[in-house]
Short mmCIF file of N, CA and C in Angstrom, two decimals:
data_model
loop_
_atom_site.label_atom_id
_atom_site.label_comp_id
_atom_site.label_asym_id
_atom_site.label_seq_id
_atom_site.Cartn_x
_atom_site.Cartn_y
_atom_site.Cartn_z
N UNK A 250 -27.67 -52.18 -143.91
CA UNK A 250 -26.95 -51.19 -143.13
C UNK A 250 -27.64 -50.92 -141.80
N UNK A 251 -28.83 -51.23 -141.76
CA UNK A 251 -29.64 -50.51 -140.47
C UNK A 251 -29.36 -51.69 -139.23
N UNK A 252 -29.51 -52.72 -139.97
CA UNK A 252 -29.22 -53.87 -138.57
C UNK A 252 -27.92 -53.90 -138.14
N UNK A 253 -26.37 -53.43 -138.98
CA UNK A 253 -25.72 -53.28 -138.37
C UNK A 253 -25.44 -52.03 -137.36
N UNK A 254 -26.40 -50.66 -137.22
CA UNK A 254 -26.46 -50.04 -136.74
C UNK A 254 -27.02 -50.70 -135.46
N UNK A 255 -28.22 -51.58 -135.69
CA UNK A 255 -28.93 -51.95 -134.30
C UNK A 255 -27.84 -52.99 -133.53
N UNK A 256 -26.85 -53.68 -134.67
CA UNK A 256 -26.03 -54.32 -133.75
C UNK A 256 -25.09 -53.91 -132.94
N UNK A 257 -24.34 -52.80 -134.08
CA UNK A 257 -23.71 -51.65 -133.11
C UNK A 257 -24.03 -50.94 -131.95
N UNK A 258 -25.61 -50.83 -131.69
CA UNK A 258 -26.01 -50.38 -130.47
C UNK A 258 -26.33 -51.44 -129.20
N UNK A 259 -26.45 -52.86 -129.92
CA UNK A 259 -26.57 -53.76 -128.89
C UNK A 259 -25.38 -54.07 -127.95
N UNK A 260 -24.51 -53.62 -129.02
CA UNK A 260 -22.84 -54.11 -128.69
C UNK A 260 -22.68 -53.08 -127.48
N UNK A 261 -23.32 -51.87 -127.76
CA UNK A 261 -22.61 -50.30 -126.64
C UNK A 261 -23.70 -50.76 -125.76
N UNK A 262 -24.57 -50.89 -125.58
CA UNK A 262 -25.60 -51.58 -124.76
C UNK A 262 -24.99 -52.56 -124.14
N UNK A 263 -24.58 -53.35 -124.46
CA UNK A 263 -24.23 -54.44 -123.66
C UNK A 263 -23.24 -54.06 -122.82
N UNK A 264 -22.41 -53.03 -123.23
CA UNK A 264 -20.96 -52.90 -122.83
C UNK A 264 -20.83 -51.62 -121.85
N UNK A 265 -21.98 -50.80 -121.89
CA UNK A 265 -21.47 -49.50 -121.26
C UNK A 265 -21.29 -49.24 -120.02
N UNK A 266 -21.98 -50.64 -119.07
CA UNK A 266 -21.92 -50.67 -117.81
C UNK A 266 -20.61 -51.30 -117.11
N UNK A 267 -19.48 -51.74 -118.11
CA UNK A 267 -18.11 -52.52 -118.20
C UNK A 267 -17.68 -51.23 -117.55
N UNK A 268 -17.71 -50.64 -118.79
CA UNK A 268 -16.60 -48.95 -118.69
C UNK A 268 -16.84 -48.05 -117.33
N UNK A 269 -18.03 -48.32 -116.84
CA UNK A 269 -18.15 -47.84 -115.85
C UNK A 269 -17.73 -48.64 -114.32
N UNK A 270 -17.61 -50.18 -114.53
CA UNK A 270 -17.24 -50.85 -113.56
C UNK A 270 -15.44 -50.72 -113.79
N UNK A 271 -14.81 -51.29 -115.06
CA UNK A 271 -13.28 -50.79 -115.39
C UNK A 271 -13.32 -49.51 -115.12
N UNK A 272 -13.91 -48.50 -115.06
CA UNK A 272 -13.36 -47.25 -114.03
C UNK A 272 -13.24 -46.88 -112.89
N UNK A 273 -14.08 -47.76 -111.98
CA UNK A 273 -14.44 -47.86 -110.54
C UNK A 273 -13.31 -48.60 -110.24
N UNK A 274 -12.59 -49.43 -110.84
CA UNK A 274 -11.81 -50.35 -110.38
C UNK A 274 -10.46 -49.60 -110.48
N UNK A 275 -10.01 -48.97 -111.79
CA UNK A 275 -9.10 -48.38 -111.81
C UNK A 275 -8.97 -47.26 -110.94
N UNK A 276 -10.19 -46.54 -110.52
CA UNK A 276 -9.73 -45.58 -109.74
C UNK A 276 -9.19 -46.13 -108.22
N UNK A 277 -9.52 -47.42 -107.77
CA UNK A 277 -9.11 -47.71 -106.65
C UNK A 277 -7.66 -48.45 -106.71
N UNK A 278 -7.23 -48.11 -108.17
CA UNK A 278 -5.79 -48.99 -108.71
C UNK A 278 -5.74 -50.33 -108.14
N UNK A 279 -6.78 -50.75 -108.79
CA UNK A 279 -7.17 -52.59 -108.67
C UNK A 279 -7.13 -52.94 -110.06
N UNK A 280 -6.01 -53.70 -110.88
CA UNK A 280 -6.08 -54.27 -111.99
C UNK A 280 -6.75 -55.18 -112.22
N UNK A 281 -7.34 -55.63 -113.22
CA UNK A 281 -8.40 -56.75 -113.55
C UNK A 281 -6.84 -56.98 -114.94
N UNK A 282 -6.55 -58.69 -114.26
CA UNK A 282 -5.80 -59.13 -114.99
C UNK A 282 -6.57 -59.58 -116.54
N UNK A 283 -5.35 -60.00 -117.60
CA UNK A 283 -6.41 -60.10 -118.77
C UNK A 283 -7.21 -61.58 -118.72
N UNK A 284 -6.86 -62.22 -118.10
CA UNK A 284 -7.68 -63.56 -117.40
C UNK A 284 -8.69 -63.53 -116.98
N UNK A 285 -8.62 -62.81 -116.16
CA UNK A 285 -9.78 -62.08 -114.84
C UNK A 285 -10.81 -61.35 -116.51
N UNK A 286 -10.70 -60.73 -117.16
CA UNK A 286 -11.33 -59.56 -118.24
C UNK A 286 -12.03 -60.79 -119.52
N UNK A 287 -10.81 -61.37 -119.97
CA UNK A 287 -11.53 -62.55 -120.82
C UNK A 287 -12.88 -63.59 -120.18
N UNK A 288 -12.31 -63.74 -118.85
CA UNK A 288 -13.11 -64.36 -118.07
C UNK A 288 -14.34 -63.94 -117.87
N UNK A 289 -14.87 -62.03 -117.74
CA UNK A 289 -15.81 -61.10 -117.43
C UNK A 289 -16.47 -61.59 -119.01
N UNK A 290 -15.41 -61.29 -120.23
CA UNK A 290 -15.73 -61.31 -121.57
C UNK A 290 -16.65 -62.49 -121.98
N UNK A 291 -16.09 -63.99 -121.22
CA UNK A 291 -16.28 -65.22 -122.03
C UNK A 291 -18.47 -65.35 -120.78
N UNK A 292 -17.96 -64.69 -119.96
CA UNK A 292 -19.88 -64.68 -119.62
C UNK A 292 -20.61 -63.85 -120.29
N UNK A 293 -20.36 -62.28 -120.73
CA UNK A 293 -20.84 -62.02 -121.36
C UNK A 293 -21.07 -62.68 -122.50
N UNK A 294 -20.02 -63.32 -123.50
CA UNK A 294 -20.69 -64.04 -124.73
C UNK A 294 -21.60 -65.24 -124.20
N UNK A 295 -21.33 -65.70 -123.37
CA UNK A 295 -22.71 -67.02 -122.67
C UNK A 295 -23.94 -66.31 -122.66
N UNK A 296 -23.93 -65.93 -121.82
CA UNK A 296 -25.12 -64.72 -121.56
C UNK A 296 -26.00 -64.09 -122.75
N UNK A 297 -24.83 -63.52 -123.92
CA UNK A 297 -25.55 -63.05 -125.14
C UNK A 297 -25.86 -64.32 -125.90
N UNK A 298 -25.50 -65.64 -125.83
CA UNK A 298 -26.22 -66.18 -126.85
C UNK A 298 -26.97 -67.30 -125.89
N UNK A 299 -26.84 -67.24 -125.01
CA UNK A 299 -28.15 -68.17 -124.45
C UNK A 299 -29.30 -67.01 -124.11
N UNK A 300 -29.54 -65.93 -124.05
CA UNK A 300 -30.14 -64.98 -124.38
C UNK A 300 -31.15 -64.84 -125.84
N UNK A 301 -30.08 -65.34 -127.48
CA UNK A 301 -30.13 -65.28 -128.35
C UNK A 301 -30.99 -66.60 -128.04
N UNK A 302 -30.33 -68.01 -127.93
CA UNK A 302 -31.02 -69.03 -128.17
C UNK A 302 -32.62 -69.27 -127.61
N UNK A 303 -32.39 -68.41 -126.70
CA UNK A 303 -33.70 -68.77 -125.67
C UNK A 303 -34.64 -68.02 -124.90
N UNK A 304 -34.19 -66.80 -126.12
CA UNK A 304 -34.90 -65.65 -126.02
C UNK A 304 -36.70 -65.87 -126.25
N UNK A 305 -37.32 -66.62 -126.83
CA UNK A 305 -38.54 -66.44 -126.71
C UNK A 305 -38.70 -67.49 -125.38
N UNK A 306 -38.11 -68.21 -125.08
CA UNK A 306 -38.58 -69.37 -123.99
C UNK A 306 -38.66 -68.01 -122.47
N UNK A 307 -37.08 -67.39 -122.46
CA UNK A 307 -37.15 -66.41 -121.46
C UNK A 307 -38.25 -65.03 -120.62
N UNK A 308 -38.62 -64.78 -122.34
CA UNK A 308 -39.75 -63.79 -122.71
C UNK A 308 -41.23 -64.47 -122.44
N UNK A 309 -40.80 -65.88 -122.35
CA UNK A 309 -42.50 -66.20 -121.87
C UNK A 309 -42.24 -66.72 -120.20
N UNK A 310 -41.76 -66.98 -119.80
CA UNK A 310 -40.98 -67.29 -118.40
C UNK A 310 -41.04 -66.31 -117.45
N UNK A 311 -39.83 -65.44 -117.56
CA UNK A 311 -39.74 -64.29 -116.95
C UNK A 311 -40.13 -62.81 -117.52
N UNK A 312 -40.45 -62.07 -116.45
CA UNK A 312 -40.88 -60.66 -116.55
C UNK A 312 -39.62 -60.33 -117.58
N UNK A 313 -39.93 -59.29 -118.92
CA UNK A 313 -39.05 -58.68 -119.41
C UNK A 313 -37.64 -57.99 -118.62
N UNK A 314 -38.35 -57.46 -117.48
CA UNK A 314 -37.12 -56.37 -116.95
C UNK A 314 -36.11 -57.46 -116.05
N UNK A 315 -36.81 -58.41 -115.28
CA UNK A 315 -36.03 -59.31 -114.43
C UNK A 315 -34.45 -59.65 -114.55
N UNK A 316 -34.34 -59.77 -115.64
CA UNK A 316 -32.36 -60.15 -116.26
C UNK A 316 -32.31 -58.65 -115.24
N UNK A 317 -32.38 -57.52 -115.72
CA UNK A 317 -31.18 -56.27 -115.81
C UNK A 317 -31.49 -55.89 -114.40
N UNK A 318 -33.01 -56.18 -113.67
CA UNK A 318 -32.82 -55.65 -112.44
C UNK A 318 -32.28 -57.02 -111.46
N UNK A 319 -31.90 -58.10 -111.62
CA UNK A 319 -30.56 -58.95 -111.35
C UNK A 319 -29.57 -58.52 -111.19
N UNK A 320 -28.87 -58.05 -112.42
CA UNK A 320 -28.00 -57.38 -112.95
C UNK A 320 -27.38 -56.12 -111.95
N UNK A 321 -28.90 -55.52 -111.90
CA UNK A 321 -29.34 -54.24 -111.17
C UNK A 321 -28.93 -53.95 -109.88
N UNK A 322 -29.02 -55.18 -109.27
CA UNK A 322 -28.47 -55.78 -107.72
C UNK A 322 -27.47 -55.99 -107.63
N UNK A 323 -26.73 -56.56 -107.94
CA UNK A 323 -26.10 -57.08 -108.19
C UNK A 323 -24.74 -56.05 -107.80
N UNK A 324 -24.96 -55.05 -109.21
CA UNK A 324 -23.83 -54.34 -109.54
C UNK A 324 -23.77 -53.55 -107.93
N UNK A 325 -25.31 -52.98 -107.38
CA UNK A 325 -25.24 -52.22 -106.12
C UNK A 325 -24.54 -53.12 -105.43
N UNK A 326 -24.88 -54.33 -104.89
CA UNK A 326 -24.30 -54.85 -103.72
C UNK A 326 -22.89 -54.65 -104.05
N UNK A 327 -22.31 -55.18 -104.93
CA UNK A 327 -20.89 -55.28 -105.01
C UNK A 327 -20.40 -53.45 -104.78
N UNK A 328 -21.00 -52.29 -105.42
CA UNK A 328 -20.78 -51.22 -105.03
C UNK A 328 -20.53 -50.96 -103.43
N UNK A 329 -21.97 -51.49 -102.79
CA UNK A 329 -22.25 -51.28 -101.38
C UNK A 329 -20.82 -51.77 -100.59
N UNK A 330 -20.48 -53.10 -101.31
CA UNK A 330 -19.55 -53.52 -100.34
C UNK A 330 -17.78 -52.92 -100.72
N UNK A 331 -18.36 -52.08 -101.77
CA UNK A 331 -16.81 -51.41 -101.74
C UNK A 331 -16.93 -50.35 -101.05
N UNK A 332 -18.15 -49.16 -101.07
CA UNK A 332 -18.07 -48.57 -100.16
C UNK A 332 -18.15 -48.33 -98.61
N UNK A 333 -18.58 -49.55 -97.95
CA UNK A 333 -18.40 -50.51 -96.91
C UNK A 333 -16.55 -50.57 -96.79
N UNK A 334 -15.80 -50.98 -97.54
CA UNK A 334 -14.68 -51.34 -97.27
C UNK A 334 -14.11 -50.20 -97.31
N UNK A 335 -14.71 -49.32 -97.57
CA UNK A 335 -13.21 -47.77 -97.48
C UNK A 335 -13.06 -47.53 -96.34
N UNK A 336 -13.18 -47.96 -94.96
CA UNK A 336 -12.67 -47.69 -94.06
C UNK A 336 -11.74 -48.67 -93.95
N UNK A 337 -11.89 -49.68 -94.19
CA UNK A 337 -10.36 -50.14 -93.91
C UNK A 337 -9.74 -50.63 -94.66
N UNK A 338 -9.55 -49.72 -96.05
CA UNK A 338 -8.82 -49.79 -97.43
C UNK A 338 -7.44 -49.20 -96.79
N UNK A 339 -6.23 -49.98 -96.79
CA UNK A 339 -4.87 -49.33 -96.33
C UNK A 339 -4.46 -48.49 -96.94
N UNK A 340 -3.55 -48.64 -97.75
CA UNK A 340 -2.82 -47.69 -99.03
C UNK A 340 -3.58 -47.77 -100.07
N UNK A 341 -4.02 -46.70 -100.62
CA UNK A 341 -4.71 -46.32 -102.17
C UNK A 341 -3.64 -46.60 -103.29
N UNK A 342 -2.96 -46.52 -103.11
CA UNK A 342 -1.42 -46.27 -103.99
C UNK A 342 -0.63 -47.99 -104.40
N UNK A 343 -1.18 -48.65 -103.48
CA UNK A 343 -1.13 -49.92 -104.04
C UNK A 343 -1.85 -50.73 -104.58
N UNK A 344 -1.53 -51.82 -105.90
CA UNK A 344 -1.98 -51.65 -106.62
C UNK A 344 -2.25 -53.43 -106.19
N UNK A 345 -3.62 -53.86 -106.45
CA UNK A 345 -3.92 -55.20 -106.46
C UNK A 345 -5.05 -55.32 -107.08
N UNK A 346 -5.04 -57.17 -106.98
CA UNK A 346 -5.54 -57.51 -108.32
C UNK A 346 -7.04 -58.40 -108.09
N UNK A 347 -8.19 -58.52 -108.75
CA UNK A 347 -9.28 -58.85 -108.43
C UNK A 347 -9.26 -59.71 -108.64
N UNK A 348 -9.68 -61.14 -107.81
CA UNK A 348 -9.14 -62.18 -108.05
C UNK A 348 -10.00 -63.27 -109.02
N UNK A 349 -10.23 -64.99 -108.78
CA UNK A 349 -11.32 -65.52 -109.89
C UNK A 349 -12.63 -65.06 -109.06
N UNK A 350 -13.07 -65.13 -108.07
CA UNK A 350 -14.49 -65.54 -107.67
C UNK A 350 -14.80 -63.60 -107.84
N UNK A 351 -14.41 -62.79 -107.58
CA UNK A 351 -14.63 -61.59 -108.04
C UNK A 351 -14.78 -61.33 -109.49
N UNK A 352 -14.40 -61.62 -110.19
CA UNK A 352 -14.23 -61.60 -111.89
C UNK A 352 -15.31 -62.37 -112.12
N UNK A 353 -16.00 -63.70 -111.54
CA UNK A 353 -16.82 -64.36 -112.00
C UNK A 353 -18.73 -63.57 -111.29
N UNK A 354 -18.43 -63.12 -110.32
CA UNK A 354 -19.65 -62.70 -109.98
C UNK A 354 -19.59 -60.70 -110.74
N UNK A 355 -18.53 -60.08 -110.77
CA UNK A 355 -18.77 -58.66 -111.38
C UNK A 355 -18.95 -59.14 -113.19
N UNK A 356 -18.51 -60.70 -113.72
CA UNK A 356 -19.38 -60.92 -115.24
C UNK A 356 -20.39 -61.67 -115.27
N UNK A 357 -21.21 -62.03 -113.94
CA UNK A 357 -22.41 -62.54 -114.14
C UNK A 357 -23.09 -60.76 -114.10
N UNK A 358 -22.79 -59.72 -112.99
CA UNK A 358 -23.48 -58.90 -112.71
C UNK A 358 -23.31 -58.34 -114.00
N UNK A 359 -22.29 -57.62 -114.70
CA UNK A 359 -22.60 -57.14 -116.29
C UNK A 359 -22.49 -57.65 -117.17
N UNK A 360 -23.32 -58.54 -117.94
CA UNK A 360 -23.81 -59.65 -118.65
C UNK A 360 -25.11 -59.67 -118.34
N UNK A 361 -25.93 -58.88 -117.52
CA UNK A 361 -27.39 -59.04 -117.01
C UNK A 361 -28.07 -57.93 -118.72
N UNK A 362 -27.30 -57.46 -119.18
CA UNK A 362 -27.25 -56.80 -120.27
C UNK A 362 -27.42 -57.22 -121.31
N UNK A 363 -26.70 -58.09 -121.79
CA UNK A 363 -26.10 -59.18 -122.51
C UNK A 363 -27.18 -60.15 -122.75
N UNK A 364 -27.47 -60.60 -121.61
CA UNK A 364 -28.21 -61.33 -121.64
C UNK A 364 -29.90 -61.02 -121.97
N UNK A 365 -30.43 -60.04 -122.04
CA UNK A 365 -31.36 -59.15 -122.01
C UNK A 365 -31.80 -58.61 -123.55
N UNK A 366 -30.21 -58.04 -123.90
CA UNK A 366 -30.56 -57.72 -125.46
C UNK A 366 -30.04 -59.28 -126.28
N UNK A 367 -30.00 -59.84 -125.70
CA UNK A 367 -29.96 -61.26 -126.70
C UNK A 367 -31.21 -61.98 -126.60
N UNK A 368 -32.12 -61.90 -126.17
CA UNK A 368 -33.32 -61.71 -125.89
C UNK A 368 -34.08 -61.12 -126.98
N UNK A 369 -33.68 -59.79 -127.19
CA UNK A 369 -34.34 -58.87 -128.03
C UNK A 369 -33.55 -59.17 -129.54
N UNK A 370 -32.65 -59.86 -129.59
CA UNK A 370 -31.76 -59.69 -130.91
C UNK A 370 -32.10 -61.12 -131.30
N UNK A 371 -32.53 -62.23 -130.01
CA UNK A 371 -32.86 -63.89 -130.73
C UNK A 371 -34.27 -63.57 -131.48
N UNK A 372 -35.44 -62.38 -130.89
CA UNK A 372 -36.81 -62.38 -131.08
C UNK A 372 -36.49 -61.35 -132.91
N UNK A 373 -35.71 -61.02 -132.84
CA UNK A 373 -35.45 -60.13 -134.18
C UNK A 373 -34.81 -60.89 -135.64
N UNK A 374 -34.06 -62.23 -134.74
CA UNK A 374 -33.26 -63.35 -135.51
C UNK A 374 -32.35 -62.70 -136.18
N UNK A 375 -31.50 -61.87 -135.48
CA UNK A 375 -30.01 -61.56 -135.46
C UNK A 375 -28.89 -62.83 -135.41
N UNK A 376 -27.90 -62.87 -135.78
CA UNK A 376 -26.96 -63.74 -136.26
C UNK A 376 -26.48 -63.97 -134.77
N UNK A 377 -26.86 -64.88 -133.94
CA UNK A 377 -26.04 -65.40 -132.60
C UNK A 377 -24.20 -65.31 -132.14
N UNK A 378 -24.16 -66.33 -133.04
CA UNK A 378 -22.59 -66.24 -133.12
C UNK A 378 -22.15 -64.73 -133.04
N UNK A 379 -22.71 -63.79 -134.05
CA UNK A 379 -21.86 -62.75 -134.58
C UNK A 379 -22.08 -61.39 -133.25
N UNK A 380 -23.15 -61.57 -132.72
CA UNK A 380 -23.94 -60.61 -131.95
C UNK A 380 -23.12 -60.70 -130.28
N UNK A 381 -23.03 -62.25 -130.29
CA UNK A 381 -22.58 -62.19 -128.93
C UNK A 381 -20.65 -62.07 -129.12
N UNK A 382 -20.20 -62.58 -130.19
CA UNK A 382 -18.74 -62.05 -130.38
C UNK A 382 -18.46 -60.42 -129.83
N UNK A 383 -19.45 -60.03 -130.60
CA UNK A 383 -19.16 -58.40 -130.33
C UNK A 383 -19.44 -58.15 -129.19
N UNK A 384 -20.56 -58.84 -128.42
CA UNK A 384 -20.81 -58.21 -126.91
C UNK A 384 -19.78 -58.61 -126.06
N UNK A 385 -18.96 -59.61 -126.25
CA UNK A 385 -17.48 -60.32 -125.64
C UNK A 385 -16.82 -59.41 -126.07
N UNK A 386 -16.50 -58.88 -127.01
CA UNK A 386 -15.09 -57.90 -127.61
C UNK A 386 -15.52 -56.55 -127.33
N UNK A 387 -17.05 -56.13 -127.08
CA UNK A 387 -17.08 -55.08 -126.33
C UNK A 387 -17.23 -55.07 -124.94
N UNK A 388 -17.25 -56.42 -124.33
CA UNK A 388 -17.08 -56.10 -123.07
C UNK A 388 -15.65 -56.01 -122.63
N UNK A 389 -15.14 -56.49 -123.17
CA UNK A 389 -13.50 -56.63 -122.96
C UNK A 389 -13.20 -55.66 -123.24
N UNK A 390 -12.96 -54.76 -124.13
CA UNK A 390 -12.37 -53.67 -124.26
C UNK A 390 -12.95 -52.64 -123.61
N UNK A 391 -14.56 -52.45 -122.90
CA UNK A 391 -14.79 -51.33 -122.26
C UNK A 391 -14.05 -51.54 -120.78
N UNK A 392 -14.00 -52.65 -120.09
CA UNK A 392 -13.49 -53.11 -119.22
C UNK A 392 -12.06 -52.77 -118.86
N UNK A 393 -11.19 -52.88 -119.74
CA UNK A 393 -9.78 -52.78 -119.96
C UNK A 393 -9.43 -50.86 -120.01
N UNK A 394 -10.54 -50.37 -120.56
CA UNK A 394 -10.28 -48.98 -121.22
C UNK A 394 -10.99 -48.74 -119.93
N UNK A 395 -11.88 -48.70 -119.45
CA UNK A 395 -12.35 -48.15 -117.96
C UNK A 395 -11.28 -48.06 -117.17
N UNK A 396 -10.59 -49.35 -116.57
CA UNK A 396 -9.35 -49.66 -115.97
C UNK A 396 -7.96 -48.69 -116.12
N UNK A 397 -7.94 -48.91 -117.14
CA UNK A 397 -6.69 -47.94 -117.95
C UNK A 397 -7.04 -46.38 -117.75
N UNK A 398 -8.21 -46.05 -117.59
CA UNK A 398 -8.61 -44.77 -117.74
C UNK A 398 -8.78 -44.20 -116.48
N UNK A 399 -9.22 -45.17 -115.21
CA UNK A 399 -9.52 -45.13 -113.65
C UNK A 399 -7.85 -44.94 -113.26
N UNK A 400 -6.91 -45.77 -113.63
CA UNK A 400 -5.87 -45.56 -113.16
C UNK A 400 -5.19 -44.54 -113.09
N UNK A 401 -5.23 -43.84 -115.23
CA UNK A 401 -5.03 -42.16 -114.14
C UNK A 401 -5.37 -41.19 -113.91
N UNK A 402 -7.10 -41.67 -113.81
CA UNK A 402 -7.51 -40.53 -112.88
C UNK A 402 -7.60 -40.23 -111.27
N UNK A 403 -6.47 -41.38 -110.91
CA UNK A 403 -6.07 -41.44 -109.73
C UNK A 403 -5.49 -40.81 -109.01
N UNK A 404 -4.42 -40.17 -110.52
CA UNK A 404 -3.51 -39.54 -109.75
C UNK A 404 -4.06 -38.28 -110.14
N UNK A 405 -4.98 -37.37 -109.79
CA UNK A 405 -5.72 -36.40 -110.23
C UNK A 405 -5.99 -35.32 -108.94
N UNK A 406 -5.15 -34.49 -108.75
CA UNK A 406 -5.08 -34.03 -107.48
C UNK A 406 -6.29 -32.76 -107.19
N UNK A 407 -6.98 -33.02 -105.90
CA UNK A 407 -8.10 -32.00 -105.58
C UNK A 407 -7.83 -31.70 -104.06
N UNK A 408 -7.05 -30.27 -104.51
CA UNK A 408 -6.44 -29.92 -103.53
C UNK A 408 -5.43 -30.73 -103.07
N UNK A 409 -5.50 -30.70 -101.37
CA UNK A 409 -3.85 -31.57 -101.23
C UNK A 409 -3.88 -33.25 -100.91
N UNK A 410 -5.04 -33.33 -101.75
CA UNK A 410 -5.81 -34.72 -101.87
C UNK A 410 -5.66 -35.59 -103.55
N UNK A 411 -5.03 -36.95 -103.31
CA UNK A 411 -5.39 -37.34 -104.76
C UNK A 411 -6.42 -37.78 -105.26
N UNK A 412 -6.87 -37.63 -106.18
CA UNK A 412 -8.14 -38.60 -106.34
C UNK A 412 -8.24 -40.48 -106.03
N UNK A 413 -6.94 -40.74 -106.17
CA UNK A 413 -6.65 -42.21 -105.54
C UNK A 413 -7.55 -42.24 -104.31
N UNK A 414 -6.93 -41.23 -103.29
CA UNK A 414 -7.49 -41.37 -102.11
C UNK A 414 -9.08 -41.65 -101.94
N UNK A 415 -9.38 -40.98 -102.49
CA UNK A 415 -11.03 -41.11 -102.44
C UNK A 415 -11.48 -42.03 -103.70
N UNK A 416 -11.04 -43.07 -104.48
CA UNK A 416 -11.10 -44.25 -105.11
C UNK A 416 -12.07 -44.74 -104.49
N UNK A 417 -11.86 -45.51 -103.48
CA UNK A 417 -12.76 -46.51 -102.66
C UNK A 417 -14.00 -46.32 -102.60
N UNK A 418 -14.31 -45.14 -102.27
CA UNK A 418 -15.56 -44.76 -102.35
C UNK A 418 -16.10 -44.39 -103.26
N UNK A 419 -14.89 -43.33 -103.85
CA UNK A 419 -15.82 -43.18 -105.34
C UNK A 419 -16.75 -44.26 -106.79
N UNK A 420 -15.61 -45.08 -106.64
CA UNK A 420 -15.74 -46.55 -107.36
C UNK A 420 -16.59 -47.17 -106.89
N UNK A 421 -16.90 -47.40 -105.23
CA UNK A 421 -18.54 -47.57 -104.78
C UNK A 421 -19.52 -47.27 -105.24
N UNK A 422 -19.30 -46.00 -105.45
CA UNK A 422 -20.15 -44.95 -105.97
C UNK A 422 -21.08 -45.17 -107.21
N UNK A 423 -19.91 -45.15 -107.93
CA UNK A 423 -20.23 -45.53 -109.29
C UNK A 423 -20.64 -46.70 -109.62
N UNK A 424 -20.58 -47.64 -108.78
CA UNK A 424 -21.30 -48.95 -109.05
C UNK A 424 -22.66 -49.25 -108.73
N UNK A 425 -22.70 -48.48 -107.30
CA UNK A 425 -24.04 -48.01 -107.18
C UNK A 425 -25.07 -47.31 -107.81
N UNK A 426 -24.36 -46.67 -108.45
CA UNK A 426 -25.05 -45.41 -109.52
C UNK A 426 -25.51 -46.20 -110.80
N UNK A 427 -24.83 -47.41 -111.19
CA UNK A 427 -24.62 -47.76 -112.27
C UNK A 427 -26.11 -48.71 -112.03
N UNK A 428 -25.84 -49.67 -110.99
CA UNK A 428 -26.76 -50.38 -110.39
C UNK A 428 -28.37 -49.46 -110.20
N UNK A 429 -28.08 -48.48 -109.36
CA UNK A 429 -29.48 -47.87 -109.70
C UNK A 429 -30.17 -47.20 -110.78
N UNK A 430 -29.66 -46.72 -111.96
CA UNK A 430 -29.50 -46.26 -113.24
C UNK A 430 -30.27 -47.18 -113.93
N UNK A 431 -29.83 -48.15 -113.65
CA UNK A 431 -30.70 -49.50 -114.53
C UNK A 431 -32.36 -49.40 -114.25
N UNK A 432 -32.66 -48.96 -113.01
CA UNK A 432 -33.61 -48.86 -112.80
C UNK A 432 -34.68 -47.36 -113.43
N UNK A 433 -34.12 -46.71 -114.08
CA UNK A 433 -34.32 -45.36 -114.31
C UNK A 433 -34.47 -45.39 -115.89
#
């Protein structure tokens, strides 16, 4: 019972920085198609089991923290450059879609996770297959539920302002936050 507790926490571990990027996104009502999400999903499972497989080779290689403060960067820059773009974000209210080369660099950036506790779950000899399934099915679904959840807090009015409006930045925000957090 206890290792499925530790797997259960590897799984929210791996995943909690999704929910926070699927909310950044939804609040700027940018859908992440389910292509684009499987796609985020299918690096995270890479990530968790070449993590798993090659977790002691990694652990003698690289500094422990190195994966997540990757990761760490990562998530900021892509923040930086959304909050960079809110000046010349047109309509908040329209809704578009993140395309492949975006989907492939925001699931290398959260998968720096993934990759990190598969690391810690190959050195424990946790079940590979089973460990990184779940970090794929929890990245996918925090992703999707962030999204779903950003969208309507869009329409969330403060004052004679929607919260859409201030999306762009906010969703910056939060990526940044998410990105420096790692460090903390």
């Amino acid at each position: 019972m206890t290792v499925w507790i530790i797997i259960a926490l590897l799984t929210l571990s791996s995943s909690i920085d999704n929910l926070g990027a699927g909310l950044a996104y939804g609040i700027r009502n940018i859908r992440i198609p389910v292509m684009a999400n499987l796609g985020i999903a299918l690096i995270g499972f890479i990530f968790s089991m070449a993590g798993i497989y090659f977790g002691l080779w990694l652990s003698s290689v690289l500094p422990g923290v190195l994966p997540a403060v990757l990761g760490a960067i990562f998530l900021f820059l892509i923040g930086l450059r959304i909050v960079l773009l809110a000046k010349s974000a047109n309509d908040p209210t329209v809704i578009s879609k993140i395309g492949f080369g975006e989907a492939i660099m925001l699931g290398i950036a959260l998968s720096a996770n993934a990759l990190t506790n598969g690391v810690g779950a190959g050195l424990l000899g946790f079940p590979p297959l089973g460990i990184s399934l779940l970090a794929a099915a929890g990245s996918f679904i925090c992703v999707w539920g962030g999204a779903a959840l950003g969208m309507r807090l869009k329409e969330i009015r403060i004052g004679s302002y929607s919260l859409g409006q201030f999306g762009t930045v906010i969703s910056g925000v939060l990526l940044v936050a998410v990105g420096v957090s790692i460090f903390f």
